[in-house]
CSV table of C-alpha atoms and ligand atoms in Angstrom, one decimal:
chain,number,residue,atom,x,y,z
A,33,UNK,CA,25.4,-3.1,-0.4
A,34,UNK,CA,28.6,-1.1,-0.2
A,35,UNK,CA,30.8,-1.1,2.9
A,36,UNK,CA,32.2,2.2,2.0
A,37,UNK,CA,30.3,4.9,3.8
A,38,UNK,CA,30.8,8.6,3.4
A,39,UNK,CA,31.5,10.6,6.5
A,40,UNK,CA,28.0,12.1,6.2
A,41,UNK,CA,26.4,8.7,6.1
A,42,UNK,CA,28.4,7.5,9.2
A,43,UNK,CA,27.5,10.7,11.1
A,44,UNK,CA,23.8,10.4,10.1
A,45,UNK,CA,23.5,6.8,11.1
A,46,UNK,CA,25.3,7.6,14.4
A,47,UNK,CA,22.9,10.4,15.2
A,48,UNK,CA,19.9,8.1,14.6
A,49,UNK,CA,21.4,5.3,16.7
A,50,UNK,CA,22.0,7.8,19.5
A,51,UNK,CA,18.4,8.9,19.3
A,52,UNK,CA,17.1,5.3,19.5
A,53,UNK,CA,16.4,3.6,22.8
A,54,UNK,CA,15.0,0.3,21.8
A,55,UNK,CA,17.3,-2.7,21.9
A,56,UNK,CA,15.9,-4.9,19.2
A,57,UNK,CA,15.3,-8.6,19.8
A,58,UNK,CA,16.3,-8.2,23.4
A,59,UNK,CA,14.0,-9.0,26.2
A,60,UNK,CA,16.2,-9.5,29.2
A,61,UNK,CA,17.4,-6.6,31.4
A,62,UNK,CA,21.0,-7.9,31.4
A,63,UNK,CA,21.2,-7.8,27.7
A,64,UNK,CA,19.5,-4.4,27.6
A,65,UNK,CA,22.7,-2.9,29.0
A,66,UNK,CA,25.1,-4.5,26.6
A,67,UNK,CA,23.5,-4.9,23.1
A,68,UNK,CA,23.9,-1.9,20.9
A,69,UNK,CA,20.8,0.0,19.9
A,70,UNK,CA,19.3,-1.0,16.6
A,71,UNK,CA,20.3,1.5,13.8
A,72,UNK,CA,17.4,2.5,11.6
A,73,UNK,CA,18.5,5.5,9.7
A,74,UNK,CA,20.6,6.1,6.6
A,75,UNK,CA,22.1,2.9,5.3
A,76,UNK,CA,20.2,1.0,8.0
A,77,UNK,CA,16.8,2.3,6.8
A,78,UNK,CA,14.2,0.1,5.1
A,79,UNK,CA,14.3,2.3,2.0
A,80,UNK,CA,18.1,1.8,1.7
A,81,UNK,CA,17.9,-2.0,2.2
A,82,UNK,CA,15.0,-2.1,-0.3
A,83,UNK,CA,17.0,-0.1,-2.9
A,84,UNK,CA,19.9,-2.4,-2.6
A,85,UNK,CA,17.6,-5.2,-3.9
A,86,UNK,CA,16.1,-2.9,-6.5
A,87,UNK,CA,12.9,-2.6,-4.5
A,88,UNK,CA,10.9,0.3,-3.2
A,89,UNK,CA,9.8,0.4,0.4
A,90,UNK,CA,7.1,2.7,1.9
A,91,UNK,CA,3.9,2.9,3.9
A,92,UNK,CA,0.4,4.2,4.0
A,93,UNK,CA,0.2,7.7,5.4
A,94,UNK,CA,-2.4,9.3,7.7
A,95,UNK,CA,-2.4,12.9,6.6
A,96,UNK,CA,-3.9,14.3,9.8
A,97,UNK,CA,-1.1,12.6,11.8
A,98,UNK,CA,1.5,13.9,9.3
A,99,UNK,CA,0.3,17.5,10.0
A,100,UNK,CA,0.4,17.3,13.8
A,101,UNK,CA,3.2,14.8,14.5
A,102,UNK,CA,6.6,15.9,13.2
A,103,UNK,CA,8.3,12.7,14.6
A,104,UNK,CA,6.0,10.6,12.4
A,105,UNK,CA,6.8,12.8,9.4
A,106,UNK,CA,10.5,12.4,10.1
A,107,UNK,CA,10.2,8.6,10.3
A,108,UNK,CA,8.4,8.5,7.0
A,109,UNK,CA,11.0,10.6,5.3
A,110,UNK,CA,13.7,8.4,6.8
A,111,UNK,CA,12.2,5.0,5.8
A,112,UNK,CA,10.2,5.5,2.7
A,113,UNK,CA,11.0,5.7,-1.0
A,114,UNK,CA,7.2,5.4,-1.8
A,115,UNK,CA,4.1,6.3,0.1
A,116,UNK,CA,0.3,5.8,-0.4
A,117,UNK,CA,-2.7,7.7,0.9
A,118,UNK,CA,-4.3,5.6,3.7
A,119,UNK,CA,-7.7,7.4,3.3
A,120,UNK,CA,-7.5,10.8,1.8
A,121,UNK,CA,-7.8,9.8,-1.8
A,122,UNK,CA,-10.8,7.6,-1.3
A,123,UNK,CA,-14.0,8.9,-2.9
A,124,UNK,CA,-15.8,9.6,0.4
A,125,UNK,CA,-13.0,11.9,1.5
A,126,UNK,CA,-12.6,13.6,-1.9
A,127,UNK,CA,-16.3,14.3,-2.6
A,128,UNK,CA,-18.2,14.1,0.7
A,129,UNK,CA,-21.2,15.8,-0.9
A,130,UNK,CA,-22.1,15.7,-4.5
A,131,UNK,CA,-19.9,18.2,-6.5
A,132,UNK,CA,-18.3,19.5,-3.3
A,133,UNK,CA,-14.7,18.4,-3.6
A,134,UNK,CA,-12.1,18.3,-0.8
A,135,UNK,CA,-8.6,18.0,-2.3
A,136,UNK,CA,-6.6,19.6,0.5
A,137,UNK,CA,-5.4,16.4,2.1
A,138,UNK,CA,-4.6,14.6,-1.1
A,139,UNK,CA,-2.8,17.7,-2.5
A,140,UNK,CA,-0.8,18.1,0.8
A,141,UNK,CA,0.3,14.5,0.7
A,142,UNK,CA,1.3,14.7,-2.9
A,143,UNK,CA,3.3,17.9,-2.2
A,144,UNK,CA,5.0,16.2,0.8
A,145,UNK,CA,6.0,13.3,-1.4
A,146,UNK,CA,7.4,15.5,-4.1
A,147,UNK,CA,9.2,17.8,-1.7
A,148,UNK,CA,10.9,14.8,-0.2
A,149,UNK,CA,11.4,13.0,-3.5
A,150,UNK,CA,9.3,10.1,-2.4
A,151,UNK,CA,7.2,8.3,-5.0
A,152,UNK,CA,3.4,8.3,-4.6
A,153,UNK,CA,0.8,5.6,-5.0
A,154,UNK,CA,-2.8,6.6,-5.6
A,155,UNK,CA,-5.4,4.6,-3.6
A,156,UNK,CA,-8.1,3.9,-4.7
A,157,UNK,CA,-10.4,4.8,-7.6
A,158,UNK,CA,-13.1,2.2,-7.8
A,159,UNK,CA,-14.0,0.3,-4.7
A,160,UNK,CA,-17.3,-0.8,-3.0
A,161,UNK,CA,-16.3,0.7,0.4
A,162,UNK,CA,-15.7,4.2,1.6
A,163,UNK,CA,-18.1,5.6,-1.1
A,164,UNK,CA,-19.8,8.8,-0.3
A,165,UNK,CA,-23.3,8.4,1.2
A,166,UNK,CA,-24.9,10.5,-1.6
A,167,UNK,CA,-23.4,8.2,-4.2
A,168,UNK,CA,-24.7,5.0,-2.6
A,169,UNK,CA,-28.1,6.6,-2.6
A,170,UNK,CA,-28.1,8.0,-6.1
A,171,UNK,CA,-26.2,5.4,-8.2
A,172,UNK,CA,-28.4,3.5,-10.7
A,173,UNK,CA,-27.5,1.7,-13.9
A,174,UNK,CA,-28.3,4.8,-16.0
A,175,UNK,CA,-25.8,7.1,-14.3
A,176,UNK,CA,-23.2,4.7,-12.9
A,177,UNK,CA,-20.8,4.8,-15.8
A,178,UNK,CA,-20.8,8.6,-16.0
A,179,UNK,CA,-20.3,8.9,-12.3
A,180,UNK,CA,-17.4,6.4,-12.1
A,181,UNK,CA,-15.6,7.7,-15.2
A,182,UNK,CA,-16.0,11.3,-14.1
A,183,UNK,CA,-14.4,10.4,-10.7
A,184,UNK,CA,-11.5,8.6,-12.3
A,185,UNK,CA,-10.9,11.4,-14.7
A,186,UNK,CA,-11.0,14.0,-11.9
A,187,UNK,CA,-8.4,12.1,-9.8
A,188,UNK,CA,-6.1,10.9,-12.5
A,189,UNK,CA,-5.9,14.2,-14.4
A,190,UNK,CA,-5.4,16.2,-11.2
A,191,UNK,CA,-2.2,14.2,-10.4
A,192,UNK,CA,-1.3,13.2,-13.9
A,193,UNK,CA,2.4,12.5,-14.4
A,194,UNK,CA,3.1,12.6,-10.7
A,195,UNK,CA,1.8,9.2,-9.5
A,196,UNK,CA,3.9,6.0,-9.6
A,197,UNK,CA,0.9,3.7,-9.6
A,198,UNK,CA,-2.9,4.0,-9.2
A,199,UNK,CA,-5.0,1.3,-7.5
A,200,UNK,CA,-7.6,1.6,-10.2
A,201,UNK,CA,-9.9,-1.2,-9.0
A,202,UNK,CA,-9.8,-2.5,-5.4
A,203,UNK,CA,-11.2,-5.8,-4.1
A,204,UNK,CA,-13.4,-6.7,-7.1
A,205,UNK,CA,-13.1,-10.4,-6.5
A,206,UNK,CA,-15.0,-12.6,-4.1
A,207,UNK,CA,-15.7,-16.2,-5.1
A,208,UNK,CA,-18.0,-16.6,-2.2
A,209,UNK,CA,-20.6,-14.4,-4.0
A,210,UNK,CA,-21.1,-17.4,-6.2
A,211,UNK,CA,-20.5,-16.0,-9.7
A,212,UNK,CA,-18.7,-18.3,-12.2
A,213,UNK,CA,-16.2,-15.5,-12.9
A,214,UNK,CA,-15.5,-15.1,-9.2
A,215,UNK,CA,-16.3,-11.3,-9.2
A,216,UNK,CA,-17.7,-9.6,-6.1
A,217,UNK,CA,-21.3,-8.5,-6.2
A,218,UNK,CA,-20.6,-4.7,-5.8
A,219,UNK,CA,-22.8,-1.7,-6.6
A,220,UNK,CA,-20.6,-1.2,-9.7
A,221,UNK,CA,-21.1,-4.8,-10.9
A,222,UNK,CA,-24.8,-4.6,-10.3
A,223,UNK,CA,-25.1,-1.3,-12.3
A,224,UNK,CA,-22.6,-1.9,-15.1
A,225,UNK,CA,-21.8,-5.6,-15.2
A,226,UNK,CA,-18.3,-7.0,-15.2
A,227,UNK,CA,-17.2,-4.5,-17.9
A,228,UNK,CA,-17.0,-1.8,-15.2
A,229,UNK,CA,-13.4,-3.0,-14.5
A,230,UNK,CA,-12.3,-2.6,-18.1
A,231,UNK,CA,-14.0,0.8,-18.4
A,232,UNK,CA,-12.2,2.0,-15.2
A,233,UNK,CA,-8.7,0.9,-16.4
A,234,UNK,CA,-9.2,2.5,-19.8
A,235,UNK,CA,-10.4,5.8,-18.3
A,236,UNK,CA,-7.4,5.9,-15.9
A,237,UNK,CA,-4.9,5.3,-18.7
A,238,UNK,CA,-6.5,8.1,-20.8
A,239,UNK,CA,-6.3,10.6,-17.9
A,240,UNK,CA,-2.8,9.7,-16.7
A,241,UNK,CA,-0.8,7.8,-19.3
A,242,UNK,CA,2.3,7.5,-17.1
A,243,UNK,CA,0.9,5.9,-13.9
A,244,UNK,CA,1.2,2.1,-13.6
A,245,UNK,CA,-2.3,0.9,-13.4
A,246,UNK,CA,-2.9,-1.6,-10.6
A,247,UNK,CA,-5.5,-4.2,-9.7
A,248,UNK,CA,-5.4,-4.5,-5.8
A,249,UNK,CA,-6.9,-7.2,-3.6
A,250,UNK,CA,-6.6,-9.1,-0.4
A,251,UNK,CA,-6.9,-12.8,0.6
A,252,UNK,CA,-4.2,-13.9,-1.9
A,253,UNK,CA,-1.5,-14.5,0.6
A,254,UNK,CA,-1.8,-17.7,2.6
A,255,UNK,CA,-2.0,-21.3,1.7
A,256,UNK,CA,-5.7,-21.9,2.4
A,257,UNK,CA,-8.3,-23.3,-0.1
A,258,UNK,CA,-10.2,-20.0,0.2
A,259,UNK,CA,-7.1,-18.0,-0.8
A,260,UNK,CA,-6.4,-20.4,-3.7
A,261,UNK,CA,-9.9,-19.7,-5.0
A,262,UNK,CA,-9.4,-16.0,-4.7
A,263,UNK,CA,-6.0,-16.3,-6.6
A,264,UNK,CA,-7.7,-18.3,-9.3
A,265,UNK,CA,-10.4,-15.6,-9.7
A,266,UNK,CA,-7.9,-12.8,-9.8
A,267,UNK,CA,-5.9,-14.6,-12.5
A,268,UNK,CA,-9.1,-15.2,-14.5
A,269,UNK,CA,-9.9,-11.5,-14.3
A,270,UNK,CA,-6.4,-10.3,-15.3
A,271,UNK,CA,-6.2,-12.8,-18.2
A,272,UNK,CA,-9.5,-11.6,-19.4
A,273,UNK,CA,-8.4,-8.0,-19.2
A,274,UNK,CA,-5.1,-8.8,-21.0
A,275,UNK,CA,-6.9,-10.7,-23.8
A,276,UNK,CA,-9.0,-7.5,-24.4
A,277,UNK,CA,-5.9,-5.3,-24.4
A,278,UNK,CA,-7.1,-3.5,-21.2
A,279,UNK,CA,-4.2,-1.4,-19.8
A,280,UNK,CA,-3.3,-3.2,-16.6
A,281,UNK,CA,0.3,-3.0,-15.5
A,282,UNK,CA,0.5,-4.4,-12.0
A,283,UNK,CA,-1.3,-6.4,-9.3
A,284,UNK,CA,-1.2,-5.3,-5.7
A,285,UNK,CA,-1.3,-8.1,-3.1
A,286,UNK,CA,-2.5,-6.3,0.0
A,287,UNK,CA,-0.5,-8.5,2.4
A,288,UNK,CA,-2.5,-8.2,5.6
A,289,UNK,CA,-0.9,-11.1,7.4
A,290,UNK,CA,-2.0,-13.1,10.4
A,291,UNK,CA,0.3,-14.2,13.2
A,292,UNK,CA,-0.2,-17.3,15.3
A,293,UNK,CA,-3.2,-18.6,13.3
A,294,UNK,CA,-3.3,-22.2,12.2
A,295,UNK,CA,-3.3,-22.4,8.4
A,296,UNK,CA,-1.8,-18.9,7.9
A,297,UNK,CA,1.3,-20.2,6.1
A,298,UNK,CA,3.0,-18.5,3.2
A,299,UNK,CA,4.7,-20.5,0.4
A,300,UNK,CA,4.1,-22.5,-2.7
A,301,UNK,CA,0.6,-21.3,-3.8
A,302,UNK,CA,1.7,-17.7,-3.4
A,303,UNK,CA,4.8,-18.3,-5.4
A,304,UNK,CA,2.8,-19.9,-8.2
A,305,UNK,CA,0.4,-17.0,-8.2
A,306,UNK,CA,3.2,-14.4,-8.5
A,307,UNK,CA,4.9,-16.5,-11.2
A,308,UNK,CA,1.7,-16.5,-13.2
A,309,UNK,CA,1.5,-12.7,-12.9
A,310,UNK,CA,5.1,-12.5,-14.1
A,311,UNK,CA,4.2,-14.7,-17.1
A,312,UNK,CA,1.6,-12.0,-18.0
A,313,UNK,CA,4.4,-9.4,-17.8
A,314,UNK,CA,2.9,-7.7,-14.8
A,315,UNK,CA,4.6,-6.0,-11.9
A,316,UNK,CA,3.6,-7.0,-8.4
A,317,UNK,CA,3.4,-4.7,-5.4
A,318,UNK,CA,2.9,-5.8,-1.8
A,319,UNK,CA,0.7,-2.9,-1.0
A,320,UNK,CA,-0.6,-3.1,2.6
A,321,UNK,CA,1.7,-5.2,4.7
A,322,UNK,CA,0.8,-5.5,8.3
A,323,UNK,CA,0.3,-8.3,10.8
A,324,UNK,CA,-2.8,-9.0,12.8
A,325,UNK,CA,-1.3,-10.4,16.0
A,326,UNK,CA,-4.6,-10.3,18.0
A,327,UNK,CA,-4.6,-14.1,18.1
A,328,UNK,CA,-0.9,-14.6,18.6
A,329,UNK,CA,0.3,-16.0,22.0
A,330,UNK,CA,0.3,-13.6,24.9
A,331,UNK,CA,3.4,-11.8,26.0
A,332,UNK,CA,5.5,-9.4,23.9
A,333,UNK,CA,8.3,-11.8,23.1
A,334,UNK,CA,6.0,-14.6,21.9
A,335,UNK,CA,3.9,-12.1,19.9
A,336,UNK,CA,7.0,-10.6,18.3
A,337,UNK,CA,8.2,-14.1,17.4
A,338,UNK,CA,4.9,-14.8,15.7
A,339,UNK,CA,4.9,-11.5,13.8
A,340,UNK,CA,8.5,-12.1,12.7
A,341,UNK,CA,7.7,-15.6,11.6
A,342,UNK,CA,4.7,-14.4,9.5
A,343,UNK,CA,6.6,-11.5,8.0
A,344,UNK,CA,9.8,-13.4,7.2
A,345,UNK,CA,8.1,-16.5,5.7
A,346,UNK,CA,5.7,-14.3,3.6
A,347,UNK,CA,8.4,-12.0,2.3
A,348,UNK,CA,10.9,-14.7,1.6
A,349,UNK,CA,8.3,-16.5,-0.6
A,350,UNK,CA,7.1,-13.3,-2.3
A,351,UNK,CA,10.5,-11.6,-2.8
A,352,UNK,CA,11.9,-14.7,-4.4
A,353,UNK,CA,10.2,-13.5,-7.6
A,354,UNK,CA,11.8,-10.6,-9.3
A,355,UNK,CA,8.4,-9.3,-10.5
A,356,UNK,CA,7.7,-8.0,-7.0
A,357,UNK,CA,8.9,-4.4,-7.2
A,358,UNK,CA,7.6,-2.6,-4.1
A,359,UNK,CA,6.7,-3.3,-0.5
A,360,UNK,CA,4.5,-0.9,1.4
A,361,UNK,CA,3.4,-1.4,5.0
A,362,UNK,CA,-0.1,-0.3,6.0
A,363,UNK,CA,1.2,2.4,8.4
A,364,UNK,CA,4.8,2.7,9.6
A,365,UNK,CA,4.2,2.4,13.3
A,366,UNK,CA,1.6,1.2,15.8
A,367,UNK,CA,1.1,4.9,16.9
A,368,UNK,CA,-1.1,5.3,13.8
A,369,UNK,CA,-2.7,2.1,12.6
A,370,UNK,CA,-6.1,0.6,11.7
A,371,UNK,CA,-5.0,-2.7,13.4
A,372,UNK,CA,-6.0,-1.5,16.8
A,373,UNK,CA,-9.6,-0.8,15.9
A,374,UNK,CA,-10.0,-3.4,13.3
A,375,UNK,CA,-9.0,-6.3,15.5
A,376,UNK,CA,-9.7,-4.6,18.8
A,377,UNK,CA,-6.1,-5.0,19.7
A,378,UNK,CA,-4.6,-1.9,21.3
A,379,UNK,CA,-1.3,-3.7,22.0
A,380,UNK,CA,-0.6,-4.8,18.5
A,381,UNK,CA,3.1,-5.1,17.4
A,382,UNK,CA,2.3,-5.9,13.8
A,383,UNK,CA,4.2,-3.0,12.1
A,384,UNK,CA,7.9,-2.0,11.8
A,385,UNK,CA,7.8,0.6,14.6
A,386,UNK,CA,6.0,0.9,17.9
A,387,UNK,CA,3.9,3.6,19.6
A,388,UNK,CA,7.1,5.5,20.6
A,389,UNK,CA,8.4,5.1,17.0
A,390,UNK,CA,11.2,2.7,18.1
A,391,UNK,CA,11.8,-0.3,15.9
A,392,UNK,CA,10.0,-3.5,16.6
A,393,UNK,CA,11.4,-6.9,15.6
A,394,UNK,CA,9.2,-6.7,12.5
A,395,UNK,CA,11.5,-3.9,11.3
A,396,UNK,CA,14.5,-6.3,11.3
A,397,UNK,CA,12.4,-9.0,9.7
A,398,UNK,CA,11.6,-6.8,6.8
A,399,UNK,CA,15.2,-5.4,6.5
A,400,UNK,CA,16.6,-8.9,6.5
A,401,UNK,CA,14.1,-10.1,3.8
A,402,UNK,CA,15.3,-7.2,1.6
A,403,UNK,CA,18.9,-8.2,2.2
A,404,UNK,CA,18.2,-11.8,1.2
A,405,UNK,CA,16.0,-10.9,-1.8
A,406,UNK,CA,17.1,-11.6,-5.3
A,407,UNK,CA,18.3,-8.4,-6.9
A,408,UNK,CA,16.1,-6.9,-9.6
A,409,UNK,CA,16.6,-4.2,-12.1
A,410,UNK,CA,15.4,-0.9,-10.6
A,411,UNK,CA,13.3,0.5,-13.4
A,412,UNK,CA,12.0,-2.4,-15.4
A,413,UNK,CA,8.6,-1.7,-16.9
A,414,UNK,CA,7.9,1.6,-15.2
A,415,UNK,CA,6.1,3.8,-17.7
A,416,UNK,CA,8.1,6.9,-18.7
A,417,UNK,CA,7.1,10.0,-16.8
A,418,UNK,CA,4.9,12.4,-18.8
A,419,UNK,CA,5.4,16.1,-18.3
A,420,UNK,CA,2.1,17.8,-17.6
A,421,UNK,CA,0.8,21.2,-16.5
A,422,UNK,CA,0.6,19.8,-13.0
A,423,UNK,CA,4.3,19.5,-12.6
A,424,UNK,CA,5.8,19.2,-9.0
A,425,UNK,CA,5.8,22.6,-7.4
A,426,UNK,CA,2.7,23.9,-9.1
A,427,UNK,CA,0.4,22.9,-6.2
A,428,UNK,CA,-1.1,25.8,-4.3
A,429,UNK,CA,-2.1,25.2,-0.7
A,430,UNK,CA,-2.8,28.6,0.8
A,431,UNK,CA,-4.9,27.4,3.7
A,432,UNK,CA,-2.7,24.6,5.0
A,433,UNK,CA,0.4,24.5,7.2
A,434,UNK,CA,3.1,23.0,5.0
A,435,UNK,CA,4.2,19.5,5.5
A,436,UNK,CA,7.9,18.9,5.6
B,63,XIL,C1,-8.6,1.1,5.8
B,63,XIL,C2,-8.0,2.3,6.6
B,63,XIL,O1,-6.7,1.9,7.1
B,63,XIL,C3,-8.9,2.7,7.7
B,63,XIL,O2,-8.4,3.9,8.4
B,63,XIL,C4,-10.3,3.0,7.2
B,63,XIL,O3,-11.1,3.2,8.3
B,63,XIL,C5,-10.8,1.7,6.4
B,63,XIL,O4,-9.9,1.4,5.4
B,63,XIL,N1,-7.9,-2.6,2.4
B,63,XIL,C6,-7.7,-1.4,1.7
B,63,XIL,C7,-7.6,-0.2,2.5
B,63,XIL,O5,-7.6,-1.4,0.5
B,63,XIL,O6,-8.1,1.0,1.9
B,63,XIL,C8,-8.1,-0.3,3.9
B,63,XIL,O7,-7.8,0.9,4.7
B,63,XIL,C9,-7.7,-1.6,4.6
B,63,XIL,C10,-8.1,-2.8,3.8
């Protein structure tokens, strides 16, 4: 990173520091009066630190919150070079009733990204969760392929040329379901057999030739036997796809971490897994980073220490490999996060910013991991952007307040 800052950068960073009241890593009142506030904007932002290592940083975005909460929108613009739809591109949100489509939120998020020159990930095309109720009722082997492919075409062609990467298939692996290939027993598998994955990737490539096509999954992070089984199953799947020339460009490791839990350690198995993906010439994205601190020791300082330990050890293992190209947290702050409900933990501190949008120690842990990461080339392997009729600026949103 350069030490030479333009006058504008210095002023901008100063303004952000002035607006920040949290004293990071500081828990005693005496220190509170002396330590400088933690700078988070400009050259101190996560996007800037990530870029210095050739990485993208971003987060999952809650569109309703983006509309009503300008401070949240400002924080996302400040910190992110890439964003992903937390829910609004999922099938149940897009087509709540058969043939009644609701694209307003997804279009608005896409427009927000383009207006602010932030890259956009699409999430997610084929999953066994958050399916519309009508689909779960109606899907049978005779219509499953037509329904799945029509949905993929609809989504990919609508945003063609504008999406950095699509999560084409999400969470298709679960060795506990007992199949020799380790695949999860989903409605798609039951209707179409294991080939549904291949069909989905081919349909996505045909409808958006420029997006990086991603297989995304969880339970690949820590050094447990269960996670090792899941990694093995993902590698088996990806190798099979590659052998059949299926267009898969990247693997997303969700990165939902656990703090203060015995066995939740991050290291050699994770590194071997990422290296195996690199050998297959795949990019790797850490797509949904957050920390479940519901079982961490009580007290803010102890919980922060556990969150920092999990984040730092995980990122130092993962970012040691240059095939990891992007890190996205699942939410930017604890003001809007699924962690509170999911783990019944209203006091979670497992994201970079807190309820008042001040930085938590996890912010510094991510920032420092980026500073220590091996540098990587910024654009390796990214598919060239294709110009399409849906170029930025073409989106019409007559009924929505604009998101800035
Ligand atoms: C979660 C959202 O954050 C919640 O708001 C929603 O209620 C359920 O889904 N893995 C994924 C994400 O791939 O889509 C999930 O998002 C979190 C787990």
